[in-house]
Coordinates of C-alpha atoms in Angstrom, one line a residue:
Chain A
M137 CA 42.1 -15.3 -38.6
H138 CA 44.7 -14.6 -36.1
S139 CA 44.5 -12.2 -32.9
F140 CA 46.7 -9.0 -32.8
E141 CA 48.6 -10.8 -29.7
T142 CA 49.0 -14.0 -32.0
L143 CA 50.5 -12.4 -34.9
A144 CA 52.7 -9.9 -33.2
A145 CA 54.1 -13.1 -31.2
Q146 CA 54.4 -14.8 -34.3
F147 CA 56.5 -11.7 -36.1
A148 CA 58.2 -11.0 -32.9
E149 CA 59.4 -14.6 -33.1
K150 CA 60.7 -14.1 -36.7
F151 CA 62.0 -10.9 -36.2
N152 CA 64.2 -11.9 -33.3
T153 CA 67.2 -12.6 -35.2
Q154 CA 70.6 -11.7 -36.1
H155 CA 69.7 -8.8 -39.1
F156 CA 73.4 -7.9 -40.1
P157 CA 76.4 -9.7 -40.6
D158 CA 78.8 -10.4 -38.1
T159 CA 81.9 -8.7 -40.3
L160 CA 81.4 -4.9 -39.2
P161 CA 80.6 -4.6 -35.4
S162 CA 81.5 -0.9 -35.4
L163 CA 78.2 -0.3 -37.9
Y164 CA 75.9 -3.7 -37.6
Q165 CA 76.2 -3.6 -33.7
P166 CA 74.6 -0.5 -33.1
A167 CA 71.8 -1.5 -35.7
E168 CA 71.1 -4.9 -34.1
Y169 CA 71.2 -2.9 -30.8
F170 CA 68.3 -0.8 -31.7
L171 CA 66.3 -3.6 -33.4
S172 CA 66.8 -5.5 -30.4
I173 CA 64.8 -2.6 -27.7
G174 CA 61.8 -4.0 -29.4
G175 CA 58.4 -2.2 -29.8
K176 CA 54.9 -2.8 -30.5
R177 CA 55.3 -4.2 -33.8
V178 CA 51.9 -2.5 -35.0
R179 CA 52.8 -1.6 -38.9
P180 CA 53.7 -5.5 -39.6
V181 CA 51.0 -6.8 -37.7
L182 CA 48.8 -4.6 -39.8
C183 CA 50.5 -5.9 -42.9
L184 CA 49.9 -9.2 -41.9
M185 CA 46.1 -8.5 -40.7
G186 CA 45.7 -6.7 -44.6
N187 CA 46.7 -9.6 -46.0
E188 CA 44.4 -12.3 -44.1
L189 CA 41.7 -10.4 -44.0
F190 CA 41.5 -11.5 -47.9
D191 CA 43.6 -14.7 -47.5
T192 CA 45.8 -16.9 -45.6
I193 CA 49.1 -15.2 -45.0
K194 CA 51.5 -15.4 -47.7
P195 CA 55.2 -15.8 -47.5
D196 CA 55.4 -12.6 -49.0
A197 CA 53.3 -10.8 -46.8
W198 CA 55.8 -11.8 -43.7
H199 CA 58.5 -10.4 -46.1
V200 CA 57.1 -7.3 -46.4
A201 CA 56.0 -7.1 -43.0
H202 CA 60.1 -7.4 -41.9
A203 CA 60.5 -4.3 -44.6
V204 CA 57.7 -2.2 -43.1
E205 CA 59.2 -2.8 -39.7
L206 CA 62.7 -2.4 -40.7
F207 CA 62.0 0.9 -42.5
H208 CA 59.8 2.0 -39.3
N209 CA 63.1 1.7 -37.4
F210 CA 65.3 3.2 -40.1
T211 CA 63.1 6.2 -39.4
L212 CA 63.3 6.6 -35.6
I213 CA 67.2 6.0 -35.8
H214 CA 67.0 9.5 -38.0
D215 CA 64.3 11.3 -36.0
D216 CA 66.4 10.6 -32.8
I217 CA 69.6 11.9 -34.1
M218 CA 67.3 15.2 -35.5
D219 CA 65.5 15.4 -32.3
K220 CA 68.8 15.1 -30.3
A221 CA 66.6 12.6 -28.4
P222 CA 68.9 11.1 -25.3
L223 CA 66.4 7.8 -24.9
R224 CA 64.0 5.8 -26.8
R225 CA 61.6 3.4 -25.2
G226 CA 63.6 3.9 -21.9
V227 CA 67.0 3.4 -23.0
Q228 CA 69.9 5.3 -25.0
T229 CA 69.3 6.2 -28.4
V230 CA 72.1 4.8 -31.1
H231 CA 73.5 8.6 -31.7
V232 CA 74.0 8.6 -27.9
K233 CA 75.0 5.3 -27.1
Y234 CA 77.8 5.0 -30.2
S235 CA 77.6 8.6 -32.3
E236 CA 76.0 10.5 -34.4
P237 CA 77.5 9.0 -37.8
T238 CA 77.4 5.6 -37.2
A239 CA 73.6 6.2 -36.1
L240 CA 73.1 8.0 -39.2
L241 CA 74.8 4.9 -41.5
A242 CA 73.3 2.5 -39.2
G243 CA 69.9 4.1 -40.6
D244 CA 71.2 3.7 -43.9
V245 CA 71.9 0.2 -43.8
M246 CA 68.3 -0.3 -42.4
I247 CA 66.3 1.1 -44.9
V248 CA 68.6 -1.0 -47.7
A249 CA 67.6 -3.9 -45.8
A250 CA 64.1 -2.9 -45.8
Y251 CA 64.1 -3.1 -49.5
E252 CA 66.2 -6.5 -49.2
Y253 CA 63.1 -7.9 -47.7
L254 CA 61.2 -6.5 -50.6
S255 CA 63.0 -7.7 -53.5
R256 CA 62.5 -11.2 -52.1
I257 CA 58.5 -11.4 -52.9
N258 CA 57.1 -12.5 -56.0
P259 CA 58.3 -10.4 -59.0
M260 CA 54.8 -9.8 -60.5
M261 CA 53.9 -8.2 -57.2
L262 CA 56.8 -5.8 -56.9
P263 CA 56.1 -2.9 -58.8
K264 CA 52.9 -2.3 -57.0
V265 CA 54.2 -3.2 -53.6
M266 CA 57.5 -0.8 -53.8
S267 CA 55.5 1.8 -55.6
L268 CA 53.4 2.3 -52.4
F269 CA 56.3 1.4 -50.0
N270 CA 58.1 4.6 -52.0
K271 CA 55.3 7.0 -52.0
T272 CA 54.6 6.2 -48.3
A273 CA 58.7 6.6 -47.5
R274 CA 58.5 9.4 -48.9
E275 CA 55.8 11.3 -47.2
V276 CA 57.4 10.0 -43.7
C277 CA 60.5 11.8 -44.3
E278 CA 58.2 14.7 -45.5
G279 CA 56.0 14.6 -42.3
Q280 CA 59.5 14.5 -40.2
Q281 CA 60.6 17.9 -42.0
L282 CA 56.9 19.5 -41.4
D283 CA 57.3 18.2 -37.7
M284 CA 60.9 20.4 -37.5
D285 CA 59.4 23.1 -39.6
F286 CA 56.6 23.5 -37.0
E287 CA 59.1 23.4 -34.1
E288 CA 61.0 26.8 -35.7
R289 CA 57.5 28.3 -35.5
T290 CA 55.2 30.2 -32.9
T291 CA 52.0 29.0 -34.2
V292 CA 50.6 26.1 -36.2
T293 CA 47.1 25.9 -37.3
F294 CA 45.0 22.5 -36.9
D295 CA 45.1 21.8 -40.1
E296 CA 48.7 21.9 -40.7
Y297 CA 49.0 20.1 -37.5
M298 CA 47.0 17.1 -38.8
H299 CA 48.6 17.2 -42.1
M300 CA 51.9 16.7 -40.4
V301 CA 50.5 13.7 -38.3
T302 CA 48.8 12.1 -41.3
L303 CA 52.4 12.2 -42.9
K304 CA 54.3 11.2 -40.1
T305 CA 52.1 8.5 -38.4
S306 CA 49.0 7.7 -40.4
V307 CA 50.2 6.9 -44.0
L308 CA 52.6 3.8 -42.7
L309 CA 49.9 2.7 -40.6
A310 CA 47.5 2.9 -44.0
A311 CA 50.0 1.7 -45.9
S312 CA 51.2 -1.3 -44.0
L313 CA 47.3 -2.2 -44.4
Q314 CA 47.0 -2.0 -47.9
L315 CA 50.5 -4.0 -48.7
G316 CA 48.7 -6.7 -46.9
A317 CA 45.5 -6.3 -49.1
I318 CA 47.6 -6.1 -52.4
L319 CA 49.6 -9.3 -51.3
G320 CA 46.2 -11.1 -50.2
G321 CA 44.9 -10.6 -53.6
S322 CA 42.4 -7.2 -52.7
G323 CA 40.5 -5.6 -55.1
G324 CA 41.3 -1.7 -55.6
D325 CA 38.0 -0.4 -53.9
N326 CA 39.0 -2.7 -50.5
Q327 CA 42.4 -1.9 -50.9
N328 CA 41.2 1.7 -50.6
H329 CA 38.8 1.2 -47.5
L330 CA 41.9 -0.2 -45.7
Y331 CA 44.2 2.8 -46.2
A332 CA 41.5 4.9 -45.0
F333 CA 40.7 2.5 -41.9
G334 CA 44.9 3.1 -41.4
K335 CA 45.0 6.6 -42.0
N336 CA 42.1 7.7 -39.7
L337 CA 43.3 4.8 -36.9
G338 CA 46.8 6.5 -37.4
I339 CA 45.0 10.0 -36.2
A340 CA 43.1 8.6 -33.5
F341 CA 46.6 7.1 -32.3
Q342 CA 48.5 10.2 -32.3
L343 CA 45.5 11.9 -30.2
Q344 CA 45.9 9.2 -27.6
D345 CA 49.7 9.7 -27.8
D346 CA 49.5 13.4 -27.0
Y347 CA 46.6 13.0 -24.5
L348 CA 48.3 10.4 -22.4
D349 CA 51.5 12.7 -22.3
A350 CA 49.5 15.6 -20.9
F351 CA 46.5 13.2 -19.2
G352 CA 47.9 9.8 -18.5
D353 CA 48.0 8.1 -15.5
P354 CA 51.8 7.5 -14.1
A355 CA 51.2 3.9 -12.7
K356 CA 50.1 2.8 -16.1
F357 CA 51.4 5.3 -18.3
G358 CA 55.0 4.2 -17.3
K359 CA 56.2 7.9 -17.1
Q360 CA 55.7 11.3 -15.4
P361 CA 53.2 13.0 -17.7
G362 CA 53.9 16.6 -19.2
G363 CA 57.2 15.7 -21.4
D364 CA 55.6 17.3 -24.1
I365 CA 54.4 20.4 -21.8
M366 CA 58.1 20.9 -20.5
A367 CA 59.5 20.7 -23.8
N368 CA 56.8 23.2 -25.4
K369 CA 56.2 20.4 -28.2
K370 CA 53.8 21.3 -30.3
T371 CA 50.7 18.6 -29.6
F372 CA 47.1 18.5 -30.7
L373 CA 46.4 19.7 -27.1
T374 CA 48.5 23.2 -27.1
I375 CA 47.4 23.9 -30.5
Q376 CA 43.9 23.5 -29.6
V377 CA 44.5 25.2 -26.2
L378 CA 45.9 28.3 -28.0
E379 CA 42.8 28.5 -30.5
K380 CA 40.3 28.2 -27.2
A381 CA 42.0 30.0 -24.6
S382 CA 41.1 33.8 -23.6
E383 CA 43.4 36.5 -23.6
V384 CA 44.5 36.1 -20.3
Q385 CA 44.6 32.5 -20.5
K386 CA 46.7 32.9 -23.7
K387 CA 49.3 35.5 -22.2
E388 CA 49.7 33.3 -19.5
L389 CA 50.8 30.3 -21.5
L390 CA 53.2 32.2 -23.4
R391 CA 54.8 33.1 -20.2
L392 CA 54.7 29.5 -19.0
M393 CA 56.3 28.5 -22.5
K394 CA 59.1 31.3 -22.3
D395 CA 60.0 30.8 -18.5
N396 CA 59.6 27.4 -17.7
P397 CA 58.4 28.1 -14.2
P398 CA 59.2 24.9 -11.7
D399 CA 54.7 24.6 -11.5
K400 CA 54.8 25.0 -15.5
V401 CA 53.6 21.2 -15.8
P402 CA 50.4 21.6 -13.5
A403 CA 49.8 25.3 -14.6
V404 CA 49.7 24.4 -18.1
M405 CA 47.7 21.8 -17.2
Q406 CA 45.2 23.7 -15.4
I407 CA 44.7 26.0 -18.2
F408 CA 44.1 22.7 -20.4
T409 CA 41.1 21.7 -18.1
E410 CA 40.0 24.8 -17.8
C411 CA 39.4 25.0 -21.9
K412 CA 38.2 21.6 -21.8
V413 CA 40.8 20.2 -23.8
D414 CA 40.8 16.9 -22.5
T415 CA 37.1 16.2 -23.2
W416 CA 37.8 17.8 -27.1
A417 CA 40.5 15.3 -27.3
R418 CA 38.5 12.6 -26.2
N419 CA 36.1 13.4 -28.7
L420 CA 38.3 13.8 -31.4
K421 CA 39.9 10.8 -31.1
D422 CA 36.4 8.7 -30.9
K423 CA 35.4 11.1 -34.3
Y424 CA 38.3 9.2 -36.1
L425 CA 38.1 6.1 -34.5
N426 CA 34.5 5.9 -35.5
M427 CA 35.2 6.7 -39.4
A428 CA 38.1 4.5 -39.3
L429 CA 35.6 1.8 -38.2
Q430 CA 33.7 2.8 -41.1
H431 CA 35.8 2.0 -43.6
L432 CA 36.7 -0.9 -42.2
E433 CA 32.9 -1.8 -42.0
D434 CA 32.6 -1.0 -45.8
T435 CA 35.5 -3.3 -46.6
A436 CA 33.7 -5.8 -48.7
V437 CA 34.5 -8.6 -46.6
I438 CA 32.4 -11.2 -44.2
S439 CA 32.3 -9.3 -40.9
S440 CA 33.8 -12.0 -38.9
R441 CA 37.0 -11.9 -40.9
K442 CA 37.1 -7.8 -39.6
K443 CA 37.3 -8.8 -36.1
P444 CA 41.3 -8.8 -34.9
L445 CA 41.4 -5.4 -37.0
Q446 CA 38.5 -4.3 -34.9
E447 CA 40.3 -5.2 -31.5
L448 CA 43.9 -3.7 -32.4
A449 CA 41.8 -0.5 -33.6
L450 CA 40.4 -0.3 -30.1
F451 CA 43.4 -1.2 -28.3
L452 CA 45.4 1.2 -29.8
V453 CA 43.2 4.2 -29.2
Q454 CA 42.3 3.0 -25.7
R455 CA 45.5 1.9 -24.4
E456 CA 46.9 3.9 -21.2
Y457 CA 50.7 3.2 -21.9
Chain B
M103 CA 78.4 2.8 -79.5
H104 CA 78.6 5.9 -77.9
S105 CA 81.2 7.8 -76.4
F106 CA 81.6 9.1 -72.6
E107 CA 81.3 12.3 -73.7
T108 CA 78.1 11.4 -75.6
L109 CA 76.4 9.9 -73.1
A110 CA 77.5 12.0 -70.3
A111 CA 76.0 15.0 -72.1
Q112 CA 72.5 12.9 -72.7
F113 CA 72.5 11.9 -69.3
A114 CA 73.0 15.2 -68.0
E115 CA 69.9 16.6 -70.3
K116 CA 67.9 14.2 -68.8
F117 CA 69.1 14.2 -65.1
N118 CA 68.9 18.1 -65.4
T119 CA 65.3 18.4 -64.4
Q120 CA 63.0 19.0 -61.2
H121 CA 63.4 15.6 -59.1
F122 CA 61.2 16.4 -56.2
P123 CA 57.7 18.4 -56.3
D124 CA 57.4 21.6 -54.8
T125 CA 55.4 21.1 -52.1
L126 CA 58.0 21.3 -49.2
P127 CA 60.5 23.3 -50.2
S128 CA 62.3 23.3 -46.7
L129 CA 62.9 19.6 -47.6
Y130 CA 63.3 19.2 -51.4
Q131 CA 65.1 22.4 -51.9
P132 CA 68.1 21.0 -50.4
A133 CA 67.9 17.9 -52.2
E134 CA 67.5 19.7 -55.4
Y135 CA 70.2 22.3 -54.6
F136 CA 72.9 19.3 -54.1
L137 CA 71.9 17.7 -57.5
S138 CA 72.1 20.8 -59.4
I139 CA 76.1 21.0 -58.6
G140 CA 76.5 18.3 -61.0
G141 CA 79.3 15.9 -60.8
K142 CA 80.9 13.8 -63.6
R143 CA 78.1 11.5 -63.6
V144 CA 80.7 8.3 -64.1
R145 CA 78.2 6.0 -62.4
P146 CA 75.0 6.4 -64.7
V147 CA 77.2 6.2 -67.7
L148 CA 79.0 3.0 -66.5
C149 CA 75.5 1.9 -66.4
L150 CA 74.8 2.8 -70.1
M151 CA 77.9 1.7 -71.6
G152 CA 77.1 -1.9 -69.7
N153 CA 74.1 -2.1 -71.4
E154 CA 75.3 -0.9 -75.0
L155 CA 78.1 -3.6 -74.9
F156 CA 75.6 -6.1 -75.7
D157 CA 72.7 -4.0 -77.1
T158 CA 71.3 -1.1 -77.8
I159 CA 70.0 1.0 -74.6
K160 CA 67.2 0.2 -73.2
P161 CA 64.6 2.4 -71.6
D162 CA 65.5 0.5 -68.4
A163 CA 68.8 1.1 -68.1
W164 CA 68.0 4.9 -68.2
H165 CA 65.8 4.1 -65.0
V166 CA 68.7 2.4 -63.5
A167 CA 71.2 5.4 -64.5
H168 CA 69.1 7.6 -62.7
A169 CA 68.6 5.2 -59.8
V170 CA 72.6 4.9 -59.6
E171 CA 73.2 8.7 -60.0
L172 CA 70.6 9.4 -57.3
F173 CA 72.2 6.8 -54.8
H174 CA 75.5 8.1 -55.0
N175 CA 74.4 11.7 -54.1
F176 CA 72.7 10.3 -51.1
T177 CA 76.2 8.9 -49.8
L178 CA 77.8 12.4 -51.1
I179 CA 75.4 14.3 -48.7
H180 CA 75.3 11.9 -46.0
D181 CA 79.2 11.6 -45.9
D182 CA 79.5 15.1 -45.8
I183 CA 78.0 15.4 -42.4
M184 CA 79.5 12.8 -41.0
D185 CA 83.0 14.2 -42.1
K186 CA 81.8 17.5 -41.4
A187 CA 83.0 18.6 -45.0
P188 CA 82.2 22.3 -45.5
L189 CA 82.6 22.2 -49.2
R190 CA 81.5 19.9 -52.0
R191 CA 82.8 20.8 -55.2
G192 CA 83.6 24.0 -54.5
V193 CA 80.1 24.7 -53.0
Q194 CA 78.8 24.8 -49.8
T195 CA 77.7 21.2 -48.7
V196 CA 73.9 20.5 -47.8
H197 CA 74.2 20.6 -43.8
V198 CA 76.3 23.8 -44.1
K199 CA 74.2 25.8 -46.0
Y200 CA 70.7 24.5 -44.8
S201 CA 71.1 22.1 -41.2
E202 CA 72.1 18.9 -40.5
P203 CA 68.5 17.5 -39.6
T204 CA 67.4 18.8 -43.4
A205 CA 70.4 17.4 -45.1
L206 CA 70.2 13.8 -43.1
L207 CA 66.1 14.0 -44.4
A208 CA 67.5 15.4 -47.8
G209 CA 69.9 12.1 -48.1
D210 CA 66.9 10.1 -47.1
V211 CA 64.2 11.4 -49.5
M212 CA 67.3 10.8 -52.0
I213 CA 67.9 6.8 -51.6
V214 CA 63.7 6.6 -51.7
A215 CA 63.7 8.4 -54.9
A216 CA 66.8 6.2 -56.5
Y217 CA 64.1 3.4 -55.5
E218 CA 61.5 4.9 -57.3
Y219 CA 63.4 4.7 -60.7
L220 CA 64.0 1.1 -59.8
S221 CA 60.6 0.4 -59.5
R222 CA 59.7 1.3 -63.0
I223 CA 62.1 -1.2 -64.6
N224 CA 60.6 -4.8 -66.3
P225 CA 59.2 -6.5 -63.3
M226 CA 60.9 -9.5 -64.4
M227 CA 64.6 -7.8 -64.3
L228 CA 63.6 -6.2 -60.6
P229 CA 64.6 -8.7 -58.5
K230 CA 68.2 -9.3 -60.2
V231 CA 68.5 -5.8 -60.2
M232 CA 67.4 -4.9 -56.7
S233 CA 69.6 -7.9 -55.4
L234 CA 72.7 -6.3 -56.9
F235 CA 71.6 -2.8 -55.9
N236 CA 71.1 -3.6 -52.4
K237 CA 74.3 -5.5 -51.7
T238 CA 76.1 -2.6 -53.1
A239 CA 74.4 0.0 -51.4
R240 CA 75.0 -2.0 -48.1
E241 CA 78.4 -2.2 -49.3
V242 CA 79.2 1.3 -49.7
C243 CA 77.7 2.0 -46.3
E244 CA 80.4 0.0 -45.1
G245 CA 83.0 1.3 -46.8
Q246 CA 81.9 4.7 -45.2
Q247 CA 82.1 3.1 -41.5
L248 CA 85.1 1.5 -42.2
D249 CA 86.6 5.0 -43.3
M250 CA 85.4 6.1 -40.4
D251 CA 87.0 3.8 -38.4
F252 CA 90.3 3.9 -40.1
E253 CA 90.6 8.0 -39.0
E254 CA 90.4 6.6 -35.1
R255 CA 93.3 4.7 -35.4
T256 CA 97.0 5.3 -35.7
T257 CA 98.1 2.6 -38.2
V258 CA 96.0 1.3 -40.9
T259 CA 97.5 -1.6 -43.1
F260 CA 97.7 -1.6 -46.8
D261 CA 95.2 -4.3 -47.3
E262 CA 93.0 -3.0 -44.8
Y263 CA 92.9 0.3 -46.7
M264 CA 92.4 -1.3 -50.2
H265 CA 89.4 -3.0 -48.5
M266 CA 88.3 0.1 -47.6
V267 CA 88.4 1.6 -51.1
T268 CA 86.8 -1.1 -52.8
L269 CA 83.4 -0.7 -50.6
K270 CA 83.3 2.8 -50.5
T271 CA 84.6 3.5 -54.1
S272 CA 84.9 0.3 -56.6
V273 CA 82.0 -1.8 -55.8
L274 CA 79.6 1.2 -57.0
L275 CA 81.5 1.8 -60.4
A276 CA 81.1 -2.3 -60.7
A277 CA 77.7 -2.9 -60.2
S278 CA 76.7 0.4 -62.3
L279 CA 78.5 -1.7 -65.0
Q280 CA 77.1 -5.2 -64.3
L281 CA 73.1 -3.7 -63.8
G282 CA 73.6 -2.1 -67.5
A283 CA 75.0 -5.6 -68.5
I284 CA 72.0 -7.2 -67.1
L285 CA 69.9 -4.8 -68.7
G286 CA 71.6 -5.3 -72.2
G287 CA 71.1 -9.3 -71.8
S288 CA 74.5 -10.4 -70.9
G289 CA 75.6 -13.9 -69.6
G290 CA 77.0 -14.3 -66.3
D291 CA 80.4 -14.7 -66.9
N292 CA 80.5 -11.4 -68.9
Q293 CA 78.9 -9.7 -66.4
N294 CA 81.5 -10.9 -64.2
H295 CA 84.2 -9.6 -66.5
L296 CA 82.5 -6.5 -66.5
Y297 CA 82.0 -6.2 -62.5
A298 CA 85.9 -7.0 -62.1
F299 CA 87.2 -4.1 -64.7
G300 CA 85.0 -1.8 -62.9
K301 CA 86.2 -3.3 -59.2
N302 CA 89.9 -2.6 -60.6
L303 CA 89.0 0.6 -62.1
G304 CA 87.8 2.1 -59.2
I305 CA 91.0 1.3 -57.1
A306 CA 93.2 2.9 -60.0
F307 CA 90.7 6.1 -59.8
Q308 CA 91.5 6.1 -55.9
L309 CA 94.6 5.7 -56.4
Q310 CA 94.9 8.8 -58.6
D311 CA 92.8 10.7 -56.4
D312 CA 95.0 10.2 -53.7
Y313 CA 97.9 11.1 -55.8
L314 CA 96.4 14.3 -57.4
D315 CA 95.9 15.5 -54.1
A316 CA 99.5 15.6 -53.2
F317 CA 101.2 15.8 -56.6
G318 CA 98.4 17.5 -58.8
D319 CA 99.4 20.6 -60.9
P320 CA 97.1 23.4 -58.9
A321 CA 96.9 25.0 -62.3
K322 CA 94.8 21.8 -63.6
F323 CA 93.8 20.1 -60.5
G324 CA 91.9 23.3 -59.4
K325 CA 92.6 23.8 -55.7
Q326 CA 96.0 23.8 -53.9
P327 CA 97.6 20.4 -53.4
G328 CA 98.1 18.6 -50.0
G329 CA 94.6 18.6 -48.8
D330 CA 94.9 15.2 -47.4
I331 CA 98.3 15.8 -45.9
M332 CA 96.9 18.9 -43.7
A333 CA 93.8 16.7 -42.3
N334 CA 96.0 14.0 -41.5
K335 CA 93.8 12.0 -43.9
K336 CA 94.6 8.4 -44.4
T337 CA 95.2 7.8 -48.3
F338 CA 97.1 5.1 -50.2
L339 CA 100.6 7.7 -49.9
T340 CA 100.0 7.9 -46.8
I341 CA 99.7 4.3 -45.9
Q342 CA 102.6 3.5 -48.1
V343 CA 105.1 6.1 -46.5
L344 CA 104.7 4.8 -43.0
E345 CA 105.6 1.4 -44.9
K346 CA 108.7 2.3 -46.5
A347 CA 109.9 5.2 -44.5
S348 CA 113.6 4.7 -42.1
E349 CA 112.8 5.1 -38.4
V350 CA 114.0 8.8 -38.5
Q351 CA 111.7 9.6 -41.4
K352 CA 108.8 8.0 -39.7
K353 CA 109.5 10.1 -36.6
E354 CA 109.5 13.5 -38.6
L355 CA 106.5 12.0 -40.3
L356 CA 104.7 11.8 -36.9
R357 CA 105.7 15.1 -35.3
L358 CA 104.6 16.8 -38.6
M359 CA 101.3 15.0 -38.4
K360 CA 100.9 15.9 -34.4
D361 CA 102.4 19.4 -34.5
N362 CA 100.8 20.8 -38.0
P363 CA 103.5 23.3 -38.4
P364 CA 103.6 25.7 -41.2
D365 CA 105.7 24.1 -43.6
K366 CA 103.6 20.7 -43.0
V367 CA 102.8 20.0 -46.6
P368 CA 106.6 20.5 -48.6
A369 CA 107.6 18.7 -45.5
V370 CA 105.7 15.6 -45.8
M371 CA 106.0 16.1 -49.2
Q372 CA 109.6 15.5 -49.7
I373 CA 109.5 12.3 -47.3
F374 CA 107.2 11.2 -50.2
T375 CA 109.5 11.8 -52.7
E376 CA 112.0 10.6 -50.9
C377 CA 110.4 7.4 -50.3
K378 CA 109.3 7.3 -53.7
V379 CA 105.7 7.3 -53.0
D380 CA 104.8 9.3 -56.2
T381 CA 106.5 6.5 -58.2
W382 CA 104.9 3.7 -56.6
A383 CA 101.6 4.9 -56.7
R384 CA 101.7 5.3 -60.3
N385 CA 102.9 2.1 -60.7
L386 CA 100.6 0.8 -58.9
K387 CA 97.5 2.6 -60.4
D388 CA 99.0 1.2 -64.0
K389 CA 98.9 -2.3 -62.3
Y390 CA 95.2 -2.1 -61.3
L391 CA 94.3 -0.1 -64.6
N392 CA 95.8 -3.0 -66.6
M393 CA 93.5 -5.4 -64.5
A394 CA 91.0 -3.8 -65.7
L395 CA 91.5 -3.9 -69.1
Q396 CA 92.5 -7.6 -68.9
H397 CA 88.9 -8.4 -68.0
L398 CA 87.2 -5.7 -70.6
E399 CA 89.6 -7.7 -72.9
D400 CA 88.6 -11.3 -71.5
T401 CA 84.4 -10.0 -72.1
A402 CA 83.0 -12.2 -75.0
V403 CA 82.0 -9.0 -77.2
I404 CA 83.8 -8.0 -80.4
S405 CA 86.4 -5.4 -79.5
S406 CA 85.0 -2.5 -81.4
R407 CA 82.0 -2.3 -78.8
K408 CA 84.6 -2.2 -76.0
K409 CA 86.4 1.1 -76.9
P410 CA 84.3 3.9 -75.2
L411 CA 84.9 1.6 -72.0
Q412 CA 88.3 1.7 -72.8
E413 CA 88.8 5.2 -73.3
L414 CA 86.9 6.3 -70.3
A415 CA 88.9 3.9 -68.1
L416 CA 92.1 5.8 -69.6
F417 CA 90.3 9.0 -69.0
L418 CA 89.3 8.4 -65.2
V419 CA 93.1 6.9 -64.2
Q420 CA 95.0 9.7 -66.3
R421 CA 92.8 12.6 -65.5
E422 CA 94.5 15.5 -63.8
Y423 CA 91.7 17.0 -62.1

């Protein structure tokens, strides 16, 4: 069994290669640029770990790990266009550095490249792998559409936001694990437990994301917290605070969101604290982490094989950056 | 053997269905809207014909025909965003009727839907089919990027333009035929001839497209000719006229392109005629049509089976709309 660090390093080494030909730099340089920015490579490692839970890692799992990471990067490039995001991981997004049409097309060739990796695996595994990959790809697109729809709305319920996060973030983590499990020869029950582990972990991961953006330690977080508050972004915290706030607090929150005064972030943060949104978020995160770990527990393989996944889960939801 | 009309009608009937679920209208209605606009459905029919040249049409060929048409529509939705096109087939484009982010995402779910159809075919055929489909998908993206690159440039050579057209238009026609041939059980030589037939036919098709936009009969063409001239679009005709024009004519052309005077279209058309660009285009189209037909001739199946493809080829390059 390999740790997250080992697999992430091995994957990064393999992935750190030229993915596209030299023939058309106006298209392929932007694509390579984005891939070179890096990232935690969590999804491909989940795929490899899903395989290694049941068997030694197969070459096919490496192909699918590449496909998953390329697909994830495809969604990031297109999301950045839609969200008009200037920065990603501290550097310029593709559509800003190059142009929107080129970013759109760089995303398109990246999803095709993902399917190129899929097409290399054992043909007998391909229908099952493609079926889960396609279903997940479609759900991730649905999640992004819901996210955009919610930004246009004044109020979004907790359940609606949870559904969006599940589609936009969780299902790809869950599917990465299940894809690995399929290639590792896992049976259906274990596949389902692993999928549920990934899905609940994804929720806990997003809760931590939303929490850090408000309550993160700037020294560790790497940027000034409050970005979501400044942008009036809907997060677990903003949705919860509107459910918990008194009429006075709610009025004040809506005023702060509308007027964007200079003290907006500390003022909103104070209401967050008054409404105990921080404790609520930590508790909810723990609830989802525990549900995830229970599904891992219920997966029928000897427990020593599960250790890397347990460690990765704790790292993802306890990280401070 | 079925005619183009018969297969197009059969395909249209199958394709005229709901492709996406009701769950998320903000994403799936725009996608369905675009598919309902229609189109000639040439590519899926080429896939079916490529199969029927060698054997009765297999269910897998219908799946791949759907995949090819969905992929084509994915490229159209995204191209329209990049080209900022207000209309497609006389009605509003997706990004105008809805929004750019939604159009982007509607295209994304459409390419995923294309791969969903591919994943349904006989697993043993899947690697070969995916490999050709992916290669072609990437080439079509390259063609679109080149097209955009060329619009930024003052001059583009004939060879460069030909390369772009081959990627943007021809390879998908060629691959549709070859995909059908693969599913019909064709050997490699015949597959190559059919691919070459489709590739040359695609050039002739584009030549007819560019020709009609300048010299089409408005009554049959359905719109006023001269759209490409008005937009200073690079076409086979504009590239050829700049190669053939005298210094005086060239100067006049550049002035017309720069100043956009009210008489721009007739003035450019007059230089087209003086330089005999119309005759040149018709001759070149015939040359590519004949090369295409020769490859069909060289395909080793009895000639009676080739009739529908011959008729389709003539229809595509002689159409007046």
